Amino acid sequence: MNTLLEIADLHVAYGKAEVVHGTSLTVGEGEFVTLLGRNGAGKSTILHAISGLIPKQSGAVRFAGQDITGATPRDIVRAGLVQVLEGHRVFHPLTVEDNLLIGTYAKSKRGDRSKLPAIYDLFPEMAERRHQPASRLSGGQQQILAVAQGIIAEPKLLILDEPSGGLAPLVIDRILDVARALSRDGVAILLVEQLVEKALAHADRCYLMATGRIVHEGLAKELAGSDILHSAYLGSGAV
Ligand SMILES: Nc1ncnc2c1ncn2[C@@H]1O[C@H](COP(=O)(O)OP(=O)(O)O)[C@@H](O)[C@H]1O
Ligand SMILES: [Mg+2]
């Protein structure tokens, strides 16, 4: 498998407080990788740094053969790395359809309506609500819209930050099944998720983080149910 994303020795700080202390990880083309760890471990910080949303102190990020360490968020999206942020963020005053069209701006300046039918096939509830403002959707529907907005951009790598956040289990299962199907079609997935068992059931490979460091890396099916996982989430915090 060819490497799509490669992060080498990434350090990230907020002001003087470093919260990511030299992280390295890779995601292969079409690979489904999950990044796990307790709240506050630094997962979202890594994702934001990869997407260019916050500065990196040091380290390097390569994506699809390019060095994107200092690239702008817009150029990173254009290169095919798309992140769905935590907390189902969509544009509330805009309709469902306009939110989806925004997702196509990465590849087409005026928005590309030809991409809509495939997304509506995947998420029929979005087709039914296409003319409603996003503010009228439930939390679960907004999260589906946020994920759909990421998918319609046709990324090489789709990053999902806690898609389950406060939603019903059925919504999460659907989102993870869609992510799994995308990865079978060659789209790489990097998933951060608190529903650890679900994440491990869908992913190929996993990284486990604690306080700014990767403490374990391996096959998802091997980590599921292991002592390492147990101590990372329930133990003293040493792991
Ligand atoms: N904007 C911020 N300013 C200062 N500290 C932050 C900010 N965002 C996150 N942090 C801190 O950085 C650490 C990692 O946070 P985060 O990356 O959000 O963790 P996770 O996503 O794993 O829950 C935490 O200690 C958190 O309090
Ligand atoms: Mg987070």
Coordinates of N, CA and C and ligand atoms in Angstrom, one line a residue:
M1 N 0.8 -1.2 0.0 CA 0.0 0.0 0.0 C 0.9 1.3 0.0
N2 N 0.6 2.2 -0.9 CA 1.3 3.4 -0.9 C 0.9 4.3 0.2
T3 N 1.9 5.1 0.8 CA 1.6 6.0 1.8 C 1.0 7.2 1.2
L4 N -0.2 7.7 1.8 CA -0.8 8.9 1.4 C -0.5 10.0 2.3
L5 N -0.6 9.8 3.6 CA -0.3 10.9 4.6 C 0.8 10.4 5.4
E6 N 1.7 11.3 5.6 CA 2.9 11.0 6.5 C 3.2 12.2 7.4
I7 N 3.0 12.0 8.7 CA 3.3 13.0 9.7 C 4.6 12.6 10.4
A8 N 5.5 13.5 10.5 CA 6.8 13.1 11.1 C 7.2 14.1 12.2
D9 N 7.3 13.6 13.4 CA 7.7 14.3 14.6 C 7.0 15.6 14.7
L10 N 5.7 15.6 14.7 CA 4.9 16.8 14.8 C 4.8 17.3 16.3
H11 N 5.1 18.6 16.4 CA 5.0 19.2 17.7 C 4.0 20.4 17.5
V12 N 3.0 20.5 18.4 CA 2.0 21.6 18.3 C 1.8 22.2 19.7
A13 N 1.8 23.5 19.8 CA 1.6 24.2 21.1 C 0.5 25.2 21.0
Y14 N -0.2 25.5 22.1 CA -1.1 26.6 22.2 C -0.3 27.6 23.1
G15 N 0.1 28.7 22.5 CA 1.0 29.7 23.2 C 2.3 28.9 23.6
K16 N 2.6 28.9 24.9 CA 3.8 28.2 25.3 C 3.5 26.8 25.7
A17 N 2.3 26.4 25.8 CA 1.9 25.1 26.2 C 1.9 24.1 25.1
E18 N 3.0 23.2 25.0 CA 3.0 22.2 24.0 C 2.1 21.1 24.3
V19 N 1.2 20.7 23.4 CA 0.2 19.6 23.7 C 0.4 18.4 22.8
V20 N 1.2 18.5 21.8 CA 1.5 17.4 20.9 C 3.0 17.3 20.9
H21 N 3.6 16.2 21.4 CA 5.0 16.2 21.7 C 5.8 15.2 20.7
G22 N 5.7 15.5 19.4 CA 6.5 14.7 18.5 C 5.8 13.4 18.1
T23 N 4.7 13.6 17.3 CA 3.9 12.5 16.8 C 4.2 12.2 15.4
S24 N 4.3 10.9 15.1 CA 4.5 10.4 13.8 C 3.4 9.4 13.5
L25 N 2.8 9.6 12.3 CA 1.8 8.6 11.9 C 1.7 8.6 10.4
T26 N 1.2 7.5 9.9 CA 0.9 7.4 8.4 C -0.5 6.8 8.1
V27 N -1.0 7.2 7.0 CA -2.2 6.6 6.5 C -1.9 6.2 5.0
G28 N -2.2 5.0 4.7 CA -2.0 4.5 3.3 C -3.2 4.9 2.4
E29 N -3.0 4.8 1.1 CA -4.1 5.1 0.2 C -5.2 4.1 0.4
G30 N -6.4 4.6 0.6 CA -7.6 3.7 0.8 C -7.6 3.0 2.2
E31 N -6.6 3.4 3.1 CA -6.6 2.7 4.4 C -7.5 3.4 5.3
F32 N -8.1 2.7 6.3 CA -9.0 3.2 7.3 C -8.2 3.1 8.6
V33 N -7.8 4.3 9.1 CA -7.0 4.4 10.3 C -7.8 5.1 11.4
T34 N -7.7 4.6 12.6 CA -8.4 5.4 13.7 C -7.4 5.8 14.7
L35 N -7.6 7.1 15.2 CA -6.7 7.7 16.2 C -7.5 7.8 17.5
L36 N -7.1 7.0 18.5 CA -7.9 6.9 19.7 C -7.2 7.5 20.9
G37 N -7.9 7.8 22.0 CA -7.3 8.3 23.2 C -8.3 9.1 24.0
R38 N -8.1 9.3 25.2 CA -9.0 10.0 26.1 C -9.2 11.4 25.7
N39 N -10.2 12.0 26.2 CA -10.5 13.5 26.0 C -9.2 14.2 26.4
G40 N -8.8 15.2 25.6 CA -7.7 16.0 26.0 C -6.3 15.5 25.6
A41 N -6.3 14.3 25.0 CA -5.0 13.7 24.6 C -4.3 14.5 23.5
G42 N -5.0 15.2 22.7 CA -4.4 16.0 21.7 C -4.8 15.5 20.2
K43 N -5.9 14.7 20.2 CA -6.3 14.2 18.9 C -6.7 15.3 17.9
S44 N -7.7 16.1 18.4 CA -8.2 17.2 17.5 C -7.0 18.2 17.1
T45 N -6.1 18.4 18.1 CA -5.0 19.3 17.8 C -4.2 18.8 16.7
I46 N -3.9 17.5 16.6 CA -3.2 16.9 15.5 C -3.9 17.1 14.2
L47 N -5.2 16.8 14.3 CA -6.0 16.9 13.0 C -6.0 18.4 12.5
H48 N -6.2 19.3 13.4 CA -6.2 20.7 13.0 C -4.9 21.1 12.4
A49 N -3.8 20.6 13.0 CA -2.5 21.0 12.5 C -2.3 20.4 11.1
I50 N -2.7 19.1 10.9 CA -2.6 18.5 9.6 C -3.3 19.3 8.5
S51 N -4.5 19.8 8.9 CA -5.4 20.5 7.9 C -4.9 22.0 7.8
G52 N -3.9 22.4 8.5 CA -3.4 23.8 8.4 C -4.2 24.8 9.1
L53 N -5.1 24.3 10.0 CA -6.0 25.2 10.8 C -5.3 25.9 12.0
I54 N -4.3 25.2 12.5 CA -3.5 25.8 13.5 C -2.0 25.5 13.2
P55 N -1.1 26.4 13.7 CA 0.3 26.3 13.3 C 1.0 25.1 13.9
K56 N 2.0 24.6 13.2 CA 2.8 23.5 13.8 C 4.1 24.2 14.3
Q57 N 4.6 23.7 15.5 CA 5.8 24.2 16.0 C 7.0 23.6 15.2
S58 N 6.9 22.3 15.0 CA 8.0 21.7 14.2 C 7.4 20.3 13.7
G59 N 8.2 19.7 12.8 CA 7.7 18.5 12.2 C 7.3 18.7 10.8
A60 N 7.0 17.6 10.1 CA 6.6 17.7 8.7 C 5.4 16.9 8.4
V61 N 4.6 17.4 7.4 CA 3.4 16.7 6.9 C 3.6 16.5 5.4
R62 N 3.5 15.3 5.0 CA 3.5 15.0 3.5 C 2.2 14.4 3.2
F63 N 1.7 14.8 2.0 CA 0.4 14.3 1.6 C 0.4 14.1 0.1
A64 N 0.1 12.9 -0.4 CA 0.0 12.6 -1.8 C 1.3 13.1 -2.5
G65 N 2.4 12.8 -1.9 CA 3.7 13.1 -2.6 C 4.1 14.6 -2.4
Q66 N 3.3 15.4 -1.7 CA 3.7 16.8 -1.6 C 4.0 17.1 -0.1
D67 N 4.9 18.1 0.1 CA 5.1 18.6 1.4 C 4.1 19.7 1.7
I68 N 3.1 19.4 2.6 CA 2.1 20.3 2.9 C 2.2 21.0 4.3
T69 N 3.4 20.9 4.8 CA 3.7 21.4 6.2 C 3.3 22.8 6.4
G70 N 3.6 23.7 5.4 CA 3.3 25.1 5.5 C 2.1 25.5 4.6
A71 N 1.4 24.6 4.1 CA 0.4 25.0 3.1 C -0.8 25.6 3.8
T72 N -1.6 26.3 3.0 CA -2.8 26.9 3.6 C -3.9 25.9 3.6
P73 N -4.9 26.1 4.5 CA -6.1 25.2 4.6 C -6.7 25.0 3.2
R74 N -6.8 26.0 2.5 CA -7.5 25.9 1.1 C -6.7 25.0 0.2
D75 N -5.4 25.2 0.2 CA -4.5 24.4 -0.7 C -4.5 22.9 -0.2
I76 N -4.6 22.7 1.1 CA -4.6 21.4 1.6 C -5.9 20.7 1.2
V77 N -7.0 21.4 1.2 CA -8.3 20.8 0.8 C -8.2 20.5 -0.7
R78 N -7.6 21.4 -1.5 CA -7.5 21.2 -2.9 C -6.6 20.0 -3.3
A79 N -5.7 19.8 -2.4 CA -4.8 18.6 -2.6 C -5.6 17.3 -2.3
G80 N -6.7 17.4 -1.7 CA -7.6 16.2 -1.5 C -7.6 15.7 0.0
L81 N -7.2 16.6 0.9 CA -7.3 16.2 2.3 C -8.4 17.1 2.9
V82 N -9.5 16.4 3.3 CA -10.7 17.1 3.8 C -11.1 16.6 5.2
Q83 N -11.3 17.6 6.1 CA -11.6 17.3 7.4 C -13.0 17.7 7.8
V84 N -13.7 16.8 8.4 CA -15.1 17.1 9.0 C -14.8 17.4 10.4
L85 N -15.0 18.6 10.8 CA -14.7 19.0 12.2 C -15.6 18.5 13.2
E86 N -15.2 18.5 14.4 CA -16.0 18.0 15.6 C -17.2 18.9 15.7
G87 N -18.3 18.2 16.1 CA -19.5 19.0 16.5 C -20.4 19.5 15.3
H88 N -20.6 18.6 14.4 CA -21.4 18.8 13.2 C -21.6 20.3 12.8
R89 N -20.5 20.8 12.3 CA -20.5 22.2 11.9 C -21.0 22.3 10.5
V90 N -22.1 23.0 10.3 CA -22.6 23.3 9.0 C -23.1 24.7 9.0
F91 N -23.4 25.3 7.8 CA -23.8 26.7 7.8 C -25.3 26.7 8.0
H92 N -25.7 27.1 9.2 CA -27.1 27.1 9.6 C -28.1 27.8 8.7
P93 N -27.8 29.0 8.2 CA -28.8 29.7 7.4 C -29.0 29.2 6.0
L94 N -28.0 28.4 5.6 CA -28.0 27.9 4.2 C -28.8 26.6 4.1
T95 N -29.3 26.4 2.9 CA -30.1 25.1 2.7 C -29.1 23.9 2.7
V96 N -29.7 22.8 2.9 CA -28.9 21.5 2.8 C -28.2 21.5 1.5
E97 N -28.9 21.8 0.4 CA -28.2 21.7 -0.9 C -27.0 22.7 -1.1
D98 N -27.2 23.9 -0.6 CA -26.2 24.9 -0.6 C -25.0 24.5 0.2
N99 N -25.3 23.9 1.4 CA -24.2 23.3 2.2 C -23.4 22.3 1.4
L100 N -24.1 21.4 0.7 CA -23.4 20.4 -0.1 C -22.6 21.0 -1.2
L101 N -23.2 22.0 -1.9 CA -22.5 22.7 -3.0 C -21.2 23.3 -2.5
I102 N -21.2 23.8 -1.3 CA -19.9 24.4 -0.7 C -18.8 23.3 -0.7
G103 N -19.3 22.1 -0.4 CA -18.3 21.0 -0.4 C -17.6 20.8 -1.8
T104 N -18.3 21.2 -2.9 CA -17.7 21.0 -4.2 C -16.8 22.1 -4.6
Y105 N -16.8 23.2 -3.8 CA -15.9 24.4 -4.2 C -14.5 24.0 -4.3
A106 N -14.1 23.0 -3.5 CA -12.7 22.6 -3.6 C -12.2 22.3 -5.0
K107 N -13.1 21.7 -5.8 CA -12.7 21.3 -7.2 C -13.3 22.2 -8.2
S108 N -14.4 23.0 -7.9 CA -15.0 23.8 -8.9 C -15.5 25.1 -8.3
K109 N -15.0 26.2 -8.9 CA -15.3 27.5 -8.3 C -16.7 27.9 -8.1
R110 N -17.6 27.4 -9.0 CA -19.0 27.8 -9.0 C -19.9 26.8 -8.3
G111 N -19.3 25.7 -7.8 CA -20.1 24.6 -7.3 C -20.5 23.7 -8.4
D112 N -20.5 22.4 -8.1 CA -20.8 21.4 -9.1 C -22.0 20.6 -8.8
R113 N -23.1 20.9 -9.4 CA -24.4 20.3 -9.1 C -24.4 18.8 -9.6
S114 N -23.5 18.5 -10.5 CA -23.5 17.1 -11.0 C -23.1 16.1 -9.9
K115 N -22.5 16.6 -8.8 CA -22.1 15.6 -7.7 C -23.3 15.4 -6.8
L116 N -24.4 16.1 -6.9 CA -25.5 16.0 -5.9 C -26.2 14.6 -5.9
P117 N -26.6 14.1 -7.1 CA -27.4 12.9 -7.1 C -26.7 11.7 -6.4
A118 N -25.4 11.6 -6.5 CA -24.7 10.5 -5.9 C -24.8 10.6 -4.3
I119 N -24.7 11.8 -3.9 CA -24.8 12.1 -2.4 C -26.2 11.9 -1.9
Y120 N -27.2 12.3 -2.7 CA -28.6 12.1 -2.3 C -28.9 10.6 -2.3
D121 N -28.3 9.8 -3.2 CA -28.5 8.3 -3.2 C -28.0 7.8 -1.9
L122 N -26.8 8.3 -1.5 CA -26.2 7.8 -0.3 C -26.9 8.2 1.0
F123 N -27.5 9.4 0.9 CA -28.2 10.0 2.1 C -29.5 10.5 1.7
P124 N -30.5 9.6 1.5 CA -31.9 10.0 1.0 C -32.5 11.1 1.9
E125 N -32.2 11.1 3.2 CA -32.8 12.1 4.0 C -32.3 13.5 3.7
M126 N -31.2 13.6 3.1 CA -30.7 14.9 2.7 C -31.4 15.4 1.4
A127 N -31.8 14.4 0.5 CA -32.6 14.8 -0.7 C -33.9 15.3 -0.2
E128 N -34.5 14.6 0.7 CA -35.9 15.1 1.2 C -35.8 16.5 1.8
R129 N -34.7 16.9 2.4 CA -34.6 18.1 3.0 C -33.8 19.2 2.3
R130 N -33.5 18.9 1.0 CA -32.6 19.7 0.3 C -32.8 21.2 0.3
H131 N -34.1 21.6 0.4 CA -34.4 23.0 0.4 C -34.6 23.6 1.8
Q132 N -34.4 22.8 2.8 CA -34.6 23.4 4.2 C -33.3 24.0 4.6
P133 N -33.3 25.0 5.5 CA -32.1 25.5 6.1 C -31.5 24.5 7.0
A134 N -30.2 24.4 7.1 CA -29.6 23.4 7.9 C -29.9 23.5 9.4
S135 N -30.3 24.8 9.8 CA -30.7 25.0 11.2 C -31.9 24.2 11.6
R136 N -32.7 23.7 10.6 CA -34.0 23.0 10.9 C -33.7 21.5 11.1
L137 N -32.5 21.1 10.7 CA -32.1 19.6 10.9 C -31.9 19.3 12.3
S138 N -32.1 18.0 12.7 CA -31.7 17.5 14.0 C -30.2 17.4 14.0
G139 N -29.6 17.2 15.3 CA -28.2 17.1 15.4 C -27.6 16.0 14.5
G140 N -28.3 14.8 14.5 CA -27.9 13.7 13.7 C -27.9 14.0 12.2
Q141 N -28.9 14.7 11.8 CA -29.0 15.1 10.4 C -27.9 16.1 10.0
Q142 N -27.6 17.0 10.9 CA -26.6 18.0 10.7 C -25.2 17.3 10.6
Q143 N -25.0 16.2 11.4 CA -23.8 15.5 11.3 C -23.7 14.8 9.9
I144 N -24.8 14.2 9.5 CA -24.8 13.5 8.2 C -24.5 14.5 7.1
L145 N -25.1 15.7 7.3 CA -24.8 16.8 6.3 C -23.3 17.2 6.3
A146 N -22.7 17.3 7.5 CA -21.3 17.6 7.6 C -20.4 16.6 6.9
V147 N -20.8 15.3 7.1 CA -20.0 14.2 6.5 C -20.2 14.2 5.0
A148 N -21.5 14.4 4.6 CA -21.8 14.5 3.2 C -21.0 15.6 2.5
Q149 N -20.9 16.7 3.2 CA -20.2 17.9 2.6 C -18.7 17.5 2.4
G150 N -18.2 16.7 3.3 CA -16.8 16.2 3.1 C -16.7 15.2 2.0
I151 N -17.6 14.3 1.8 CA -17.6 13.3 0.8 C -17.7 13.9 -0.6
I152 N -18.6 14.9 -0.7 CA -18.9 15.5 -2.0 C -17.6 16.2 -2.6
A153 N -16.7 16.6 -1.7 CA -15.5 17.2 -2.1 C -14.5 16.2 -2.8
E154 N -14.9 14.9 -2.8 CA -14.1 13.8 -3.4 C -12.7 13.8 -2.9
P155 N -12.5 13.7 -1.6 CA -11.2 13.7 -1.0 C -10.4 12.4 -1.3
K156 N -9.1 12.5 -1.2 CA -8.3 11.3 -1.2 C -8.2 10.8 0.2
L157 N -8.3 11.7 1.2 CA -8.3 11.4 2.6 C -9.4 12.2 3.3
L158 N -10.3 11.5 3.9 CA -11.4 12.1 4.7 C -11.1 11.9 6.2
I159 N -11.0 13.0 6.9 CA -10.7 13.0 8.3 C -12.0 13.3 9.1
L160 N -12.4 12.4 10.0 CA -13.6 12.6 10.7 C -13.3 12.7 12.2
D161 N -13.6 13.8 12.8 CA -13.3 14.1 14.2 C -14.6 13.8 15.1
E162 N -14.6 12.7 15.7 CA -15.7 12.4 16.6 C -17.1 12.5 16.0
P163 N -17.3 11.8 14.9 CA -18.6 11.9 14.2 C -19.8 11.5 15.1
S164 N -19.5 10.7 16.1 CA -20.6 10.2 16.9 C -21.1 11.3 17.9
G165 N -20.3 12.3 18.2 CA -20.6 13.3 19.2 C -22.0 13.5 19.6
G166 N -22.5 12.8 20.6 CA -23.8 13.0 21.2 C -25.0 12.5 20.3
L167 N -24.7 11.7 19.3 CA -25.8 11.3 18.4 C -26.2 9.8 18.7
A168 N -27.4 9.5 18.1 CA -27.9 8.2 18.3 C -27.0 7.1 17.7
P169 N -26.9 5.9 18.3 CA -26.1 4.9 17.7 C -26.3 4.5 16.3
L170 N -27.6 4.6 15.8 CA -27.9 4.2 14.4 C -27.2 5.2 13.5
V171 N -27.2 6.5 13.9 CA -26.5 7.5 13.0 C -25.0 7.2 12.9
I172 N -24.4 6.9 14.0 CA -23.0 6.6 14.0 C -22.7 5.4 13.1
D173 N -23.5 4.3 13.3 CA -23.3 3.1 12.5 C -23.3 3.4 11.0
R174 N -24.3 4.2 10.6 CA -24.4 4.6 9.2 C -23.2 5.3 8.7
I175 N -22.8 6.3 9.6 CA -21.6 7.1 9.1 C -20.4 6.2 9.0
L176 N -20.2 5.3 10.0 CA -19.0 4.5 9.9 C -19.1 3.5 8.8
D177 N -20.3 3.0 8.5 CA -20.5 2.1 7.3 C -20.1 2.8 6.0
V178 N -20.6 4.0 5.9 CA -20.3 4.8 4.7 C -18.8 5.0 4.6
A179 N -18.1 5.3 5.8 CA -16.7 5.5 5.8 C -16.0 4.2 5.3
R180 N -16.4 3.1 5.8 CA -15.9 1.8 5.4 C -16.0 1.6 3.9
A181 N -17.2 1.9 3.4 CA -17.4 1.7 2.0 C -16.5 2.6 1.1
L182 N -16.3 3.9 1.6 CA -15.5 4.8 0.9 C -14.1 4.2 0.9
S183 N -13.6 3.7 2.0 CA -12.2 3.2 2.0 C -12.1 2.0 1.1
R184 N -13.1 1.2 0.9 CA -13.1 0.1 -0.1 C -13.0 0.6 -1.5
D185 N -13.5 1.8 -1.7 CA -13.4 2.5 -3.0 C -12.1 3.3 -3.2
G186 N -11.2 3.2 -2.2 CA -9.9 3.9 -2.4 C -9.8 5.2 -1.6
V187 N -10.8 5.6 -0.9 CA -10.7 6.9 -0.1 C -10.1 6.5 1.2
A188 N -9.0 7.1 1.6 CA -8.5 6.8 3.0 C -9.3 7.6 4.0
I189 N -9.4 7.0 5.2 CA -10.1 7.5 6.3 C -9.2 7.6 7.5
L190 N -9.3 8.8 8.2 CA -8.6 9.0 9.5 C -9.7 9.4 10.4
L191 N -10.0 8.5 11.4 CA -11.2 8.6 12.2 C -10.7 8.8 13.7
V192 N -11.2 9.9 14.3 CA -11.1 10.0 15.8 C -12.5 9.8 16.3
E193 N -12.5 8.9 17.3 CA -13.9 8.5 17.8 C -13.8 8.1 19.3
Q194 N -14.7 8.5 20.1 CA -14.8 8.0 21.5 C -15.5 6.7 21.6
L195 N -16.3 6.3 20.6 CA -16.9 5.0 20.6 C -15.8 4.0 20.1
V196 N -14.9 3.6 21.0 CA -13.7 2.9 20.6 C -14.0 1.6 19.9
E197 N -15.0 0.8 20.5 CA -15.2 -0.5 19.9 C -15.7 -0.4 18.5
K198 N -16.6 0.6 18.3 CA -17.1 0.8 16.9 C -16.0 1.2 16.0
A199 N -15.1 2.1 16.5 CA -14.0 2.6 15.6 C -13.1 1.4 15.2
L200 N -12.8 0.6 16.2 CA -11.9 -0.5 16.0 C -12.6 -1.6 15.1
A201 N -13.9 -1.7 15.2 CA -14.6 -2.7 14.3 C -14.6 -2.3 12.8
H202 N -14.4 -1.0 12.6 CA -14.5 -0.5 11.2 C -13.1 -0.3 10.6
A203 N -12.1 0.0 11.5 CA -10.8 0.4 11.0 C -9.9 -0.8 10.6
D204 N -8.9 -0.5 9.8 CA -7.8 -1.5 9.5 C -6.7 -1.4 10.6
R205 N -6.3 -0.1 10.9 CA -5.2 0.1 11.8 C -5.5 1.2 12.8
C206 N -4.8 1.2 13.9 CA -5.1 2.2 14.9 C -3.9 2.8 15.6
Y207 N -4.0 4.0 16.0 CA -3.0 4.6 16.9 C -3.7 5.0 18.2
L208 N -3.0 4.8 19.3 CA -3.6 5.1 20.6 C -2.7 6.3 21.2
M209 N -3.4 7.3 21.6 CA -2.6 8.5 22.1 C -2.9 8.7 23.6
A210 N -1.9 9.2 24.3 CA -2.1 9.7 25.7 C -1.3 10.9 25.8
T211 N -1.9 12.0 26.4 CA -1.2 13.2 26.7 C -0.1 13.6 25.6
G212 N -0.6 13.7 24.4 CA 0.3 14.3 23.4 C 1.3 13.4 22.7
R213 N 1.2 12.1 23.1 CA 2.1 11.1 22.5 C 1.3 9.9 22.0
I214 N 1.9 9.3 20.9 CA 1.3 8.0 20.5 C 2.0 6.9 21.4
V215 N 1.1 6.1 22.0 CA 1.6 5.1 23.0 C 1.4 3.7 22.4
H216 N 0.7 3.5 21.3 CA 0.5 2.2 20.7 C 0.1 2.4 19.3
E217 N 0.6 1.5 18.5 CA 0.2 1.4 17.1 C 0.0 0.0 16.6
G218 N -1.0 -0.3 15.9 CA -1.2 -1.7 15.5 C -2.4 -2.0 14.7
L219 N -2.7 -3.2 14.5 CA -3.9 -3.6 13.7 C -5.1 -3.4 14.6
A220 N -6.2 -2.8 14.1 CA -7.4 -2.5 14.9 C -7.9 -3.8 15.6
K221 N -7.9 -4.9 14.9 CA -8.6 -6.1 15.4 C -7.7 -6.7 16.6
E222 N -6.4 -6.3 16.6 CA -5.6 -6.8 17.7 C -5.7 -5.9 18.9
L223 N -6.0 -4.6 18.7 CA -6.2 -3.8 19.9 C -7.5 -4.0 20.6
A224 N -8.6 -4.3 19.8 CA -9.9 -4.5 20.4 C -9.9 -5.4 21.5
G225 N -10.3 -5.0 22.7 CA -10.4 -5.9 23.9 C -9.0 -6.1 24.6
S226 N -8.0 -5.5 24.1 CA -6.7 -5.7 24.7 C -6.5 -5.0 26.0
D227 N -5.5 -5.4 26.8 CA -5.2 -4.7 28.1 C -4.7 -3.3 27.8
I228 N -4.0 -3.1 26.8 CA -3.4 -1.7 26.4 C -4.6 -0.8 26.3
L229 N -5.6 -1.2 25.6 CA -6.8 -0.3 25.4 C -7.5 0.0 26.8
H230 N -7.6 -1.1 27.5 CA -8.3 -1.0 28.8 C -7.6 0.0 29.7
S231 N -6.2 -0.1 29.8 CA -5.5 0.8 30.7 C -5.5 2.3 30.1
A232 N -5.5 2.4 28.8 CA -5.5 3.7 28.2 C -6.7 4.5 28.6
Y233 N -7.8 3.8 28.6 CA -9.1 4.5 28.9 C -9.5 4.5 30.4
L234 N -9.2 3.4 31.0 CA -9.7 3.3 32.4 C -8.6 3.3 33.5
G235 N -7.4 3.2 33.1 CA -6.3 3.1 34.0 C -5.9 4.4 34.6
S236 N -4.7 4.5 35.2 CA -4.2 5.6 35.9 C -3.9 6.8 35.0
G237 N -3.8 6.6 33.8 CA -3.5 7.7 32.9 C -2.0 7.6 32.5
A238 N -1.3 6.6 33.0 CA 0.1 6.4 32.7 C 0.3 6.1 31.2
V239 N -0.7 5.3 30.7 CA -0.6 4.9 29.3 C -1.2 6.1 28.5
Ligands
LIG1 N1 -7.6 26.4 21.6 C1 -6.9 25.9 22.6 N2 -6.1 26.7 23.4 C2 -5.4 26.2 24.5 N3 -5.4 24.9 24.8 C3 -6.1 24.0 24.0 C4 -6.9 24.5 22.9 N4 -7.5 23.5 22.3 C5 -7.2 22.4 23.0 N5 -6.4 22.7 24.1 C6 -5.7 21.8 25.0 O1 -4.9 20.9 24.3 C7 -5.0 19.6 24.8 C8 -5.4 18.7 23.7 O2 -6.8 19.0 23.3 P1 -7.5 18.3 22.1 O3 -6.5 18.2 21.0 O4 -8.8 19.0 21.9 O5 -7.7 16.9 22.7 P2 -8.7 15.7 22.1 O6 -9.2 16.0 20.8 O7 -7.8 14.5 22.2 O8 -9.8 15.6 23.1 C9 -6.0 19.7 26.0 O9 -5.2 19.8 27.2 C10 -6.8 20.9 25.7 O10 -7.2 21.5 26.9
MG2 MG -11.2 16.4 20.1

